[in-house]
Tab-separated table of C-alpha atoms and ligand atoms in Angstrom:
chain	number	residue	atom	x	y	z
A	1	MET	CA	5.211	-24.893	-9.033
A	2	GLU	CA	8.903	-25.253	-8.280
A	3	THR	CA	10.676	-21.888	-8.296
A	4	ARG	CA	14.334	-21.851	-9.312
A	5	ILE	CA	16.567	-19.345	-7.564
A	6	PHE	CA	19.218	-17.778	-9.810
A	7	GLU	CA	22.377	-16.079	-8.596
A	8	ASN	CA	23.578	-12.836	-10.096
A	9	LYS	CA	26.115	-14.421	-12.502
A	10	ILE	CA	26.066	-14.729	-16.265
A	11	GLU	CA	25.532	-18.536	-16.451
A	12	ASP	CA	22.464	-18.222	-14.243
A	13	LEU	CA	21.115	-15.167	-16.075
A	14	LYS	CA	21.343	-17.101	-19.357
A	15	VAL	CA	19.254	-19.960	-17.942
A	16	ALA	CA	16.729	-17.463	-16.524
A	17	ALA	CA	16.511	-15.795	-19.956
A	18	GLU	CA	15.843	-19.195	-21.561
A	19	LEU	CA	12.859	-19.606	-19.239
A	20	ILE	CA	11.479	-16.285	-20.523
A	21	GLN	CA	11.986	-17.429	-24.122
A	22	LYS	CA	10.078	-20.630	-23.311
A	23	GLY	CA	7.080	-18.606	-22.095
A	24	GLU	CA	7.744	-18.856	-18.353
A	25	THR	CA	7.806	-16.172	-15.633
A	26	VAL	CA	10.996	-14.912	-13.961
A	27	VAL	CA	11.353	-12.247	-11.241
A	28	PHE	CA	14.326	-9.910	-11.774
A	29	PRO	CA	15.829	-7.032	-9.760
A	30	THR	CA	15.672	-3.452	-10.999
A	31	GLU	CA	16.811	-0.193	-9.403
A	32	THR	CA	13.185	0.764	-8.624
A	33	VAL	CA	11.557	-2.475	-7.403
A	34	TYR	CA	11.755	-6.139	-8.435
A	35	GLY	CA	9.735	-6.965	-11.573
A	36	LEU	CA	7.759	-10.115	-12.433
A	37	GLY	CA	8.679	-10.706	-16.061
A	38	ALA	CA	7.385	-12.669	-19.039
A	39	ASN	CA	7.855	-12.408	-22.810
A	40	ALA	CA	5.775	-9.346	-23.750
A	41	LEU	CA	5.036	-10.748	-27.213
A	42	ASP	CA	3.577	-14.003	-25.868
A	43	SER	CA	-0.033	-13.631	-24.633
A	44	LEU	CA	-0.014	-16.947	-22.779
A	45	ALA	CA	3.179	-16.079	-20.930
A	46	VAL	CA	1.768	-12.666	-19.986
A	47	LYS	CA	-1.371	-14.292	-18.556
A	48	LYS	CA	0.858	-16.163	-16.101
A	49	ILE	CA	1.949	-12.807	-14.632
A	50	PHE	CA	-1.641	-11.855	-13.818
A	51	GLU	CA	-2.229	-15.286	-12.239
A	52	ALA	CA	0.902	-15.168	-10.066
A	53	LYS	CA	0.096	-11.677	-8.782
A	54	GLY	CA	-3.685	-12.001	-8.547
A	55	ARG	CA	-3.804	-8.789	-10.579
A	56	PRO	CA	-6.961	-7.347	-12.209
A	57	SER	CA	-6.697	-7.787	-15.980
A	58	ASP	CA	-7.651	-4.156	-16.740
A	59	ASN	CA	-4.277	-2.983	-15.469
A	60	PRO	CA	-1.642	-2.736	-18.239
A	61	LEU	CA	1.988	-3.840	-17.908
A	62	ILE	CA	5.197	-1.946	-18.572
A	63	VAL	CA	7.438	-3.371	-21.306
A	64	HIS	CA	11.127	-3.544	-20.353
A	65	ILE	CA	13.917	-3.477	-22.937
A	66	ALA	CA	17.695	-3.160	-22.754
A	67	ASP	CA	18.136	-0.258	-25.205
A	68	PHE	CA	15.925	2.691	-26.047
A	69	GLU	CA	16.837	2.265	-29.745
A	70	ASP	CA	14.562	-0.810	-29.749
A	71	ALA	CA	11.547	1.190	-28.513
A	72	GLU	CA	10.365	1.887	-32.053
A	73	LYS	CA	9.842	-1.851	-32.635
A	74	PHE	CA	6.991	-1.739	-30.124
A	75	ALA	CA	5.863	1.901	-29.984
A	76	LYS	CA	4.745	4.524	-32.548
A	77	GLU	CA	5.055	8.300	-32.707
A	78	ILE	CA	8.144	8.606	-30.546
A	79	SER	CA	8.541	12.381	-30.475
A	80	PRO	CA	11.816	14.340	-30.472
A	81	LYS	CA	10.954	15.355	-26.889
A	82	ALA	CA	10.770	11.690	-25.917
A	83	LYS	CA	14.173	11.109	-27.486
A	84	LEU	CA	15.615	13.972	-25.462
A	85	LEU	CA	14.181	12.461	-22.286
A	86	ALA	CA	15.597	9.074	-23.214
A	87	GLU	CA	19.079	10.568	-23.566
A	88	LYS	CA	18.898	11.822	-19.999
A	89	PHE	CA	16.806	9.210	-18.155
A	90	CYS	CA	17.103	5.936	-20.096
A	91	PRO	CA	18.333	3.749	-18.595
A	92	GLY	CA	16.611	4.852	-15.389
A	93	PRO	CA	13.413	4.992	-13.342
A	94	LEU	CA	11.234	6.460	-16.116
A	95	THR	CA	8.437	4.753	-18.071
A	96	MET	CA	7.195	6.572	-21.165
A	97	ILE	CA	3.750	5.839	-22.594
A	98	PHE	CA	3.482	5.804	-26.400
A	99	LYS	CA	0.950	4.614	-28.976
A	100	LYS	CA	1.543	0.880	-29.279
A	101	LYS	CA	2.411	-1.160	-32.344
A	102	GLU	CA	0.336	-4.210	-33.387
A	103	CYS	CA	2.897	-6.692	-32.032
A	104	ILE	CA	2.051	-5.753	-28.418
A	105	PRO	CA	-0.779	-8.070	-27.366
A	106	ASN	CA	-3.924	-6.871	-25.603
A	107	GLU	CA	-2.947	-8.749	-22.458
A	108	VAL	CA	-0.031	-6.324	-22.042
A	109	SER	CA	-1.892	-3.108	-22.875
A	110	ALA	CA	-5.122	-4.215	-21.121
A	111	GLY	CA	-7.100	-3.120	-24.144
A	112	LEU	CA	-5.542	0.372	-24.365
A	113	ASP	CA	-3.912	1.513	-27.614
A	114	THR	CA	-0.760	2.528	-25.768
A	115	VAL	CA	2.287	0.849	-24.264
A	116	GLY	CA	4.658	1.834	-21.463
A	117	ILE	CA	8.362	1.412	-22.230
A	118	ARG	CA	11.134	1.345	-19.626
A	119	ILE	CA	14.866	0.704	-19.745
A	120	PRO	CA	16.045	-0.269	-16.250
A	121	LYS	CA	19.440	0.944	-15.103
A	122	ASP	CA	20.259	-1.958	-12.790
A	123	GLU	CA	23.184	-3.917	-14.309
A	124	THR	CA	21.692	-7.345	-13.569
A	125	ALA	CA	18.407	-6.308	-15.174
A	126	ARG	CA	20.194	-5.022	-18.272
A	127	THR	CA	22.266	-8.157	-18.731
A	128	PHE	CA	19.188	-10.319	-18.204
A	129	LEU	CA	17.104	-8.306	-20.707
A	130	LYS	CA	19.893	-8.526	-23.296
A	131	GLU	CA	20.044	-12.285	-22.833
A	132	CYS	CA	16.241	-12.546	-23.169
A	133	GLY	CA	16.371	-10.929	-26.605
A	134	VAL	CA	12.630	-10.240	-26.353
A	135	PRO	CA	10.801	-7.368	-24.641
A	136	VAL	CA	9.849	-8.325	-21.098
A	137	ALA	CA	6.485	-7.261	-19.660
A	138	ALA	CA	6.800	-6.813	-15.914
A	139	PRO	CA	4.748	-5.354	-13.095
A	140	SER	CA	6.170	-5.051	-9.600
A	141	ALA	CA	6.692	-8.586	-8.247
A	142	ASN	CA	4.377	-8.306	-5.240
A	143	ILE	CA	1.044	-9.970	-4.643
A	144	SER	CA	-1.514	-7.462	-5.895
A	145	GLY	CA	-2.312	-4.856	-3.223
A	146	LYS	CA	0.818	-5.485	-1.128
A	147	PRO	CA	3.844	-3.173	-0.973
A	148	SER	CA	6.199	-3.566	-3.947
A	149	PRO	CA	9.256	-5.755	-3.266
A	150	THR	CA	12.604	-4.050	-2.905
A	151	SER	CA	14.648	-7.030	-1.717
A	152	PHE	CA	15.064	-10.702	-2.534
A	153	SER	CA	13.428	-11.676	0.748
A	154	HIS	CA	10.276	-9.647	-0.097
A	155	VAL	CA	10.076	-11.397	-3.474
A	156	PHE	CA	10.689	-14.834	-2.022
A	157	CYS	CA	7.907	-14.295	0.505
A	158	ASP	CA	5.366	-13.262	-2.174
A	159	MET	CA	6.378	-15.300	-5.215
A	160	ASN	CA	8.076	-18.543	-4.200
A	161	GLY	CA	6.027	-21.363	-5.730
A	162	LYS	CA	4.170	-18.992	-8.077
A	163	VAL	CA	6.833	-18.258	-10.710
A	164	SER	CA	9.399	-20.331	-12.612
A	165	GLY	CA	12.422	-18.386	-11.417
A	166	ILE	CA	13.691	-15.581	-9.208
A	167	ILE	CA	16.976	-13.778	-9.839
A	168	LYS	CA	18.581	-12.880	-6.541
A	169	GLY	CA	19.945	-9.342	-6.818
A	170	GLU	CA	20.813	-6.463	-4.524
A	171	ASP	CA	18.212	-4.415	-2.649
A	172	SER	CA	16.596	-1.932	-5.041
A	173	GLU	CA	18.535	1.306	-4.925
A	174	VAL	CA	15.715	3.771	-5.647
A	175	GLY	CA	13.039	1.816	-3.792
A	176	VAL	CA	9.911	3.353	-5.354
A	177	GLU	CA	8.656	2.523	-8.834
A	178	SER	CA	9.377	4.409	-12.037
A	179	THR	CA	7.665	7.653	-12.982
A	180	VAL	CA	4.956	6.856	-15.547
A	181	LEU	CA	4.880	9.696	-18.080
A	182	ASP	CA	2.203	9.884	-20.753
A	183	MET	CA	3.932	11.072	-23.942
A	184	THR	CA	0.719	10.779	-25.997
A	185	ALA	CA	-0.864	13.809	-24.257
A	186	ASP	CA	-0.424	17.302	-25.759
A	187	ILE	CA	1.613	18.217	-22.717
A	188	PRO	CA	3.517	15.255	-21.194
A	189	THR	CA	1.600	14.165	-18.108
A	190	ILE	CA	2.797	12.254	-15.043
A	191	LEU	CA	0.355	9.398	-14.430
A	192	ARG	CA	2.329	8.027	-11.477
A	193	PRO	CA	5.039	9.972	-9.624
A	194	GLY	CA	8.210	7.930	-9.239
A	195	GLY	CA	11.992	7.805	-9.350
A	196	VAL	CA	12.348	10.763	-11.765
A	197	SER	CA	10.825	13.956	-10.338
A	198	ARG	CA	8.599	16.473	-12.074
A	199	GLU	CA	11.295	19.101	-11.514
A	200	GLU	CA	13.858	16.956	-13.373
A	201	LEU	CA	11.443	16.369	-16.260
A	202	LYS	CA	10.627	20.072	-16.451
A	203	GLU	CA	14.283	20.897	-17.021
A	204	ILE	CA	14.031	19.097	-20.351
A	205	LEU	CA	10.365	19.437	-21.279
A	206	GLY	CA	9.433	22.853	-19.897
A	207	GLU	CA	5.847	22.035	-19.083
A	208	VAL	CA	4.839	18.792	-17.333
A	209	LEU	CA	1.379	18.083	-15.928
A	210	ILE	CA	0.444	15.734	-13.107
A	211	SER	CA	-2.717	13.730	-13.662
A	212	SER	CA	-3.912	14.028	-10.036
A	213	GLU	CA	-3.989	17.797	-10.516
A	214	LEU	CA	-6.248	17.528	-13.549
A	215	LYS	CA	-10.021	17.847	-13.257
A	216	LYS	CA	-11.715	14.988	-11.370
A	217	ASP	CA	-13.904	13.949	-14.332
A	218	ASP	CA	-10.849	13.007	-16.394
A	219	ILE	CA	-10.603	9.209	-16.593
A	220	PRO	CA	-7.612	7.918	-14.570
A	221	LYS	CA	-5.146	7.164	-17.339
A	222	ALA	CA	-2.845	4.832	-15.390
A	223	PRO	CA	-5.452	2.207	-14.518
A	224	GLY	CA	-3.259	0.885	-11.694
A	225	MET	CA	-3.579	4.130	-9.734
A	226	LYS	CA	-7.230	3.562	-8.886
A	227	TYR	CA	-6.621	0.477	-6.731
A	228	LYS	CA	-5.896	0.376	-3.009
A	229	HIS	CA	-2.212	-0.344	-2.888
A	230	TYR	CA	0.895	-0.814	-0.832
A	231	SER	CA	-1.174	-1.828	2.168
A	232	PRO	CA	0.116	-3.618	5.232
A	233	LYS	CA	-2.491	-5.538	7.262
A	234	GLY	CA	-2.628	-2.859	9.980
A	235	GLN	CA	-4.266	0.478	9.218
A	236	VAL	CA	-1.849	3.233	8.181
A	237	TYR	CA	-2.710	6.762	9.347
A	238	ILE	CA	-1.009	9.964	8.271
A	239	LEU	CA	-0.799	11.814	11.587
A	240	LYS	CA	-0.726	15.594	11.332
A	241	GLY	CA	0.175	18.085	14.037
A	242	GLU	CA	3.040	19.438	16.151
A	243	ASN	CA	5.724	16.834	16.842
A	244	GLU	CA	5.081	16.895	20.588
A	245	LYS	CA	1.348	16.328	20.123
A	246	ARG	CA	1.988	13.587	17.610
A	247	ALA	CA	4.315	11.736	19.993
A	248	GLU	CA	1.796	12.088	22.801
A	249	PHE	CA	-1.036	10.762	20.648
A	250	ILE	CA	1.015	7.750	19.526
A	251	LYS	CA	2.151	7.040	23.090
A	252	ARG	CA	-1.458	6.996	24.302
A	253	ARG	CA	-2.498	4.714	21.442
A	254	SER	CA	0.341	2.347	22.338
A	255	CYS	CA	-1.278	1.919	25.761
A	256	VAL	CA	-4.511	0.792	24.120
A	257	THR	CA	-3.510	-1.279	21.081
A	258	SER	CA	-0.470	-2.499	19.103
A	259	VAL	CA	1.160	0.395	17.288
A	260	ALA	CA	4.101	1.145	14.994
A	261	VAL	CA	5.362	4.604	14.123
A	262	VAL	CA	7.177	5.528	10.939
A	263	ALA	CA	9.462	8.324	12.067
A	264	PHE	CA	12.101	10.602	10.616
A	265	ASP	CA	15.504	10.324	12.308
A	266	GLU	CA	14.918	13.768	13.796
A	267	MET	CA	11.995	12.253	15.770
A	268	VAL	CA	13.109	8.680	16.546
A	269	ASN	CA	14.122	9.493	20.096
A	270	ALA	CA	10.787	11.045	21.043
A	271	ASP	CA	8.740	9.240	23.678
A	272	PHE	CA	6.338	7.061	21.691
A	273	GLY	CA	5.531	4.799	24.649
A	274	ASP	CA	5.320	1.150	23.620
A	275	ALA	CA	5.026	1.879	19.885
A	276	LYS	CA	7.572	0.134	17.651
A	277	VAL	CA	9.656	2.833	15.982
A	278	LEU	CA	10.630	2.383	12.312
A	279	SER	CA	13.108	4.940	10.993
A	280	ILE	CA	12.531	6.324	7.503
A	281	GLY	CA	15.778	8.355	7.475
A	282	SER	CA	16.313	12.077	7.774
A	283	GLU	CA	13.513	14.481	6.887
A	284	LYS	CA	16.091	16.148	4.649
A	285	VAL	CA	16.874	13.065	2.494
A	286	ALA	CA	14.074	11.902	0.191
A	287	GLU	CA	16.328	9.201	-1.316
A	288	ASP	CA	16.571	7.402	2.028
A	289	ALA	CA	12.818	7.554	2.603
A	290	ALA	CA	12.152	6.166	-0.894
A	291	HIS	CA	14.729	3.431	-0.382
A	292	ARG	CA	13.241	2.286	2.928
A	293	LEU	CA	9.514	2.834	2.548
A	294	PHE	CA	8.329	-0.529	1.207
A	295	ASP	CA	10.567	-2.487	3.566
A	296	ILE	CA	9.070	-0.547	6.472
A	297	LEU	CA	5.505	-1.233	5.326
A	298	ARG	CA	6.313	-4.947	5.117
A	299	GLU	CA	7.935	-4.894	8.537
A	300	CYS	CA	4.639	-3.641	9.962
A	301	ASP	CA	3.114	-6.957	8.865
A	302	ASP	CA	5.912	-8.914	10.555
A	303	LEU	CA	5.281	-6.959	13.766
A	304	GLY	CA	1.559	-7.676	13.466
A	305	VAL	CA	0.587	-4.161	14.605
A	306	LYS	CA	-2.959	-2.835	14.266
A	307	GLU	CA	-2.172	0.849	13.788
A	308	ILE	CA	0.713	2.469	11.902
A	309	TYR	CA	1.327	6.209	12.257
A	310	ALA	CA	3.302	8.007	9.556
A	311	PRO	CA	4.309	11.668	9.237
A	312	GLU	CA	3.168	14.138	6.622
A	313	ILE	CA	5.433	14.130	3.574
A	314	PRO	CA	6.476	17.112	1.420
A	315	ASP	CA	5.374	17.494	-2.195
A	316	ASP	CA	8.576	18.288	-4.061
A	317	GLY	CA	11.158	16.210	-5.916
A	318	LEU	CA	11.362	12.527	-5.023
A	319	TRP	CA	9.195	13.209	-1.936
A	320	ARG	CA	6.167	13.285	-4.228
A	321	ALA	CA	6.599	9.577	-5.023
A	322	VAL	CA	7.126	8.713	-1.336
A	323	LYS	CA	4.012	10.701	-0.421
A	324	ASN	CA	1.958	9.069	-3.169
A	325	ARG	CA	2.837	5.535	-1.972
A	326	LEU	CA	2.424	6.268	1.728
A	327	TYR	CA	-0.902	8.081	1.310
A	328	LYS	CA	-2.174	5.216	-0.834
A	329	ALA	CA	-1.117	2.762	1.867
A	330	ALA	CA	-3.151	4.906	4.272
A	331	ALA	CA	-6.092	4.867	1.827
A	332	ALA	CA	-6.282	8.619	2.454
A	333	ARG	CA	-6.753	8.268	6.261
A	334	ILE	CA	-5.290	11.547	7.487
A	335	ILE	CA	-5.928	12.413	11.127
A	336	ASN	CA	-4.943	15.279	13.380
A	337	ALA	CA	-3.092	14.493	16.626
A	338	GLU	CA	-4.543	17.560	18.294
A	339	THR	CA	-8.212	16.885	17.567
A	340	ALA	CA	-8.624	13.174	16.743
A	341	LYS	CA	-10.643	11.192	19.312
A	342	SER	CA	-9.778	7.676	20.530
A	343	VAL	CA	-12.749	5.492	21.198
A	344	LEU	CA	-12.709	2.218	23.148
A	345	PHE	CA	-15.524	-0.295	22.679
A	346	VAL	CA	-16.093	-2.740	25.532
A	347	CYS	CA	-18.111	-5.969	25.643
A	348	THR	CA	-17.839	-9.257	27.522
A	349	GLY	CA	-15.369	-11.479	25.673
A	350	ASN	CA	-14.091	-9.118	22.913
A	351	THR	CA	-14.859	-11.724	20.253
A	352	CYS	CA	-18.218	-10.554	18.837
A	353	ARG	CA	-19.771	-7.167	19.559
A	354	SER	CA	-16.812	-4.940	20.378
A	355	PRO	CA	-14.516	-6.120	17.539
A	356	MET	CA	-17.381	-5.604	15.063
A	357	ALA	CA	-17.961	-2.128	16.557
A	358	GLU	CA	-14.243	-1.308	16.320
A	359	GLY	CA	-14.070	-2.347	12.671
A	360	ILE	CA	-17.265	-0.548	11.681
A	361	PHE	CA	-16.171	2.592	13.514
A	362	ASN	CA	-12.796	2.645	11.801
A	363	ILE	CA	-14.315	2.790	8.340
A	364	SER	CA	-17.060	5.246	9.330
A	365	HIS	CA	-15.245	8.056	11.149
A	366	LYS	CA	-12.539	10.160	9.564
A	367	ASN	CA	-10.730	12.041	12.329
A	368	ALA	CA	-10.875	9.298	14.975
A	369	VAL	CA	-9.489	5.868	15.835
A	370	SER	CA	-10.923	3.022	17.845
A	371	ALA	CA	-9.952	-0.171	19.646
A	372	SER	CA	-11.859	-2.770	21.627
A	373	ALA	CA	-11.479	-4.934	24.731
A	374	GLY	CA	-13.465	-7.351	26.885
A	375	LEU	CA	-14.344	-7.435	30.591
A	376	PHE	CA	-13.588	-11.182	30.626
A	377	ALA	CA	-11.532	-11.755	27.504
A	378	GLY	CA	-10.080	-15.217	27.101
A	379	GLY	CA	-7.917	-14.524	24.050
A	380	GLY	CA	-8.488	-15.927	20.559
A	381	LYS	CA	-9.860	-14.552	17.305
A	382	ALA	CA	-13.232	-12.939	16.684
A	383	SER	CA	-16.020	-15.521	16.322
A	384	GLU	CA	-16.584	-16.878	12.830
A	385	ASN	CA	-20.018	-15.331	12.456
A	386	ALA	CA	-18.732	-11.954	13.669
A	387	ILE	CA	-16.011	-12.077	11.011
A	388	ARG	CA	-18.616	-12.947	8.374
A	389	ALA	CA	-21.202	-10.366	9.424
A	390	ALA	CA	-18.497	-7.670	9.530
A	391	ALA	CA	-17.159	-8.712	6.129
A	392	GLU	CA	-20.636	-8.237	4.667
A	393	LEU	CA	-20.387	-4.597	5.757
A	394	GLY	CA	-16.946	-4.256	4.123
A	395	VAL	CA	-15.062	-4.611	7.414
A	396	ASP	CA	-12.173	-7.051	7.876
A	397	ILE	CA	-11.722	-8.286	11.461
A	398	LYS	CA	-10.005	-11.581	10.611
A	399	SER	CA	-6.754	-10.588	12.314
A	400	HIS	CA	-8.427	-9.338	15.520
A	401	ASN	CA	-7.195	-10.912	18.762
A	402	SER	CA	-9.387	-10.696	21.821
A	403	ARG	CA	-7.905	-8.576	24.634
A	404	GLN	CA	-8.605	-8.075	28.321
A	405	LEU	CA	-9.692	-4.567	29.345
A	406	THR	CA	-7.094	-2.870	31.579
A	407	PRO	CA	-7.087	0.403	33.546
A	408	ARG	CA	-4.308	1.589	31.227
A	409	MET	CA	-6.607	1.248	28.204
A	410	LEU	CA	-9.326	3.185	29.999
A	411	GLU	CA	-6.946	5.950	31.058
A	412	ASN	CA	-5.684	6.440	27.526
A	413	SER	CA	-8.995	6.543	25.650
A	414	ASP	CA	-11.181	9.623	25.182
A	415	ILE	CA	-14.558	7.944	24.826
A	416	ILE	CA	-15.474	4.575	26.365
A	417	LEU	CA	-18.517	2.844	24.951
A	418	ALA	CA	-20.112	-0.286	26.379
A	419	MET	CA	-22.706	-2.524	24.778
A	420	THR	CA	-25.033	-2.873	27.778
A	421	GLU	CA	-25.818	-1.151	31.083
A	422	SER	CA	-24.217	-4.062	32.878
A	423	HIS	CA	-20.894	-3.620	31.034
A	424	LYS	CA	-21.041	0.070	31.793
A	425	MET	CA	-21.602	-0.572	35.498
A	426	SER	CA	-18.525	-2.837	35.569
A	427	ILE	CA	-16.260	0.041	34.510
A	428	PRO	CA	-15.174	2.437	37.302
A	429	ALA	CA	-17.287	5.607	37.216
A	430	GLU	CA	-14.271	7.928	36.866
A	431	TYR	CA	-13.895	6.850	33.226
A	432	ASN	CA	-17.346	8.095	32.302
A	433	ALA	CA	-18.238	5.013	30.250
A	434	ARG	CA	-21.544	5.138	28.400
A	435	THR	CA	-23.498	2.641	26.352
A	436	ILE	CA	-23.375	3.262	22.594
A	437	SER	CA	-27.140	3.877	22.640
A	438	GLU	CA	-26.801	6.425	25.416
A	439	PHE	CA	-23.992	8.182	23.542
A	440	VAL	CA	-26.192	8.739	20.475
A	441	GLY	CA	-29.282	9.517	22.594
A	442	VAL	CA	-31.492	6.473	21.980
A	443	ASP	CA	-32.839	3.693	24.194
A	444	GLY	CA	-31.745	0.054	24.174
A	445	GLU	CA	-28.724	-2.215	24.458
A	446	ILE	CA	-26.646	-4.311	22.075
A	447	ILE	CA	-27.588	-7.872	23.002
A	448	ASP	CA	-24.932	-10.613	22.909
A	449	PRO	CA	-25.168	-12.614	19.655
A	450	TYR	CA	-22.787	-15.256	21.049
A	451	GLY	CA	-23.746	-18.758	19.908
A	452	GLY	CA	-26.403	-17.414	17.522
A	453	ASP	CA	-26.582	-18.146	13.800
A	454	ILE	CA	-25.421	-15.736	11.096
A	455	GLU	CA	-28.804	-13.967	11.043
A	456	VAL	CA	-28.404	-13.055	14.710
A	457	TYR	CA	-24.924	-11.657	13.997
A	458	ARG	CA	-26.137	-9.751	10.936
A	459	LYS	CA	-28.807	-8.080	13.019
A	460	CYS	CA	-26.273	-7.184	15.710
A	461	ALA	CA	-23.789	-5.779	13.169
A	462	GLY	CA	-26.605	-3.800	11.524
A	463	GLU	CA	-27.616	-2.273	14.863
A	464	LEU	CA	-24.010	-1.354	15.632
A	465	LYS	CA	-23.574	0.225	12.223
A	466	GLU	CA	-26.683	2.339	12.605
A	467	LEU	CA	-25.626	3.633	16.025
A	468	ILE	CA	-21.983	4.167	15.096
A	469	GLU	CA	-22.901	6.174	12.027
A	470	LYS	CA	-25.008	8.430	14.262
A	471	MET	CA	-22.091	9.107	16.634
A	472	ASP	CA	-21.243	12.781	16.650
A	473	LEU	CA	-17.672	13.261	17.841
B	501	TXA	O1	9.486	0.732	-11.597
B	501	TXA	C1	8.553	0.177	-12.174
B	501	TXA	O2	7.813	0.801	-12.962
B	501	TXA	C2	8.324	-1.309	-11.901
B	501	TXA	C3	9.539	-2.068	-12.405
B	501	TXA	C4	9.368	-3.550	-12.302
B	501	TXA	O3	9.822	-1.682	-13.704
B	501	TXA	N1	7.128	-1.742	-12.515
B	501	TXA	C5	5.893	-1.412	-12.051
B	501	TXA	O4	4.844	-1.973	-12.745
B	501	TXA	O5	5.716	-0.683	-11.100
B	501	TXA	P1	3.351	-2.010	-12.185
B	501	TXA	O6	2.603	-2.822	-13.150
B	501	TXA	O7	3.340	-2.436	-10.779
B	501	TXA	O8	2.850	-0.516	-12.321
B	501	TXA	C6	2.740	0.043	-13.602
B	501	TXA	C7	1.832	1.260	-13.582
B	501	TXA	C8	0.390	0.888	-13.301
B	501	TXA	O9	-0.196	1.900	-12.499
B	501	TXA	C9	-0.234	0.845	-14.693
B	501	TXA	O10	-1.624	1.121	-14.682
B	501	TXA	C10	0.557	1.936	-15.414
B	501	TXA	O11	1.863	1.847	-14.884
B	501	TXA	N2	0.628	1.676	-16.870
B	501	TXA	C11	1.265	0.669	-17.510
B	501	TXA	N3	1.064	0.731	-18.834
B	501	TXA	C12	0.277	1.805	-19.053
B	501	TXA	C13	-0.317	2.404	-20.209
B	501	TXA	N4	-0.133	1.919	-21.423
B	501	TXA	N5	-1.083	3.510	-20.043
B	501	TXA	C14	-1.281	4.020	-18.814
B	501	TXA	N6	-0.751	3.514	-17.687
B	501	TXA	C15	0.007	2.411	-17.794
B	502	MG	MG1	2.804	-2.435	-8.785
């Protein structure tokens, strides 16, 4: 599909709006993140959004309009409290969930009987929505699972060729998505923290609940919140502990594998070794962290790093939204710099056994990290059958690159695990290398599957999994 790029001027916005009226998709800037829009009243147009994003169809879309006065055309039971909120926060980074009217198709509400309404504040978005003259359903304009786009270049990277048009605006000012507030509950409930904080809502509403604080058996009411999200290709870890210990941990990891660190300005000059340092602003300014977060997560992909270490984030005000996004990107991997162990798996070429071991370990152990290397590594990706056998265990090693074992890696790892006695004997005794079997107290070796068929690899991956799960750190 050819994607037209529109400048931020009225003639262009009119043409972009015509595309929406014709049932096409157009990406537009908002103050939170860029949105991927289509006519909310046109089921076929809305389906194109799900296709472009690769989004699961059980995840409802927010409906964007230019003026809150129009909300009652699409939503029912708009309470006086909701009107008070609208006076303060519409336009702005707030989405309110109401009972929906018939005109909102099922594709938008994903089968729910409710609809989310938002009035963006961004001037370009408002002019565009006015020109559209129809409500515009729009999720964030990223490929499903990736960080939301906060700049034209993010959008272009994800959506060029997949949508009819992209409006080129400024970088998103807020940088995290809107707060999703369920106004159908007895007490208004935050389903997703965002650009308007709980504290700000409380000033008007008195009581405001947060759905994550409700009992676990409550069904997640914002379906989107149950998916893994905002994820760069490398693994994000929230690294707890004293600053000095954190820096030391990251520095050691940077001697073993490729690492980025997301750091507050107060910490950027610490000695992180070879880790790439990405500043998230001052620890005193939540607005800066929100503004930069998604760009930083995308930059980690450009750097191609394997591990990304981020700090703990406070719970109050706008920090809550930053924390929610970052912890989701980490898929709840929180480790402690003072106690977490680093494990190094070693095999011959670092294309079969040790990358599978690394991947399996990283999804099996909570307060630990691992890397892998080869005694005679010749570079290149993991072997095809290793990638497949690992994938069958839920482990993705597609982006692994084989690496030569160095003394530096050995010096900076806590536990060194070889596949066979012969590997172990090749590592200088001072590093106390052991075979995986020896470490868990059983006999045997992990035999090289190299050149074997998928069955041979499956068996090898199965053996590794069994041993790794028995590892007591
Ligand atoms: O800031 C934003 O909200 C951006 C911009 C483009 O407006 N949009 C956005 O949309 O983030 P999306 O689809 O990426 O996230 C919307 C979230 C999802 O978690 C979805 O499940 C939830 O809002 N949501 C939408 N409609 C809902 C409804 N009727 N009931 C419950 N949750 C809903
Ligand atoms: Mg989204």
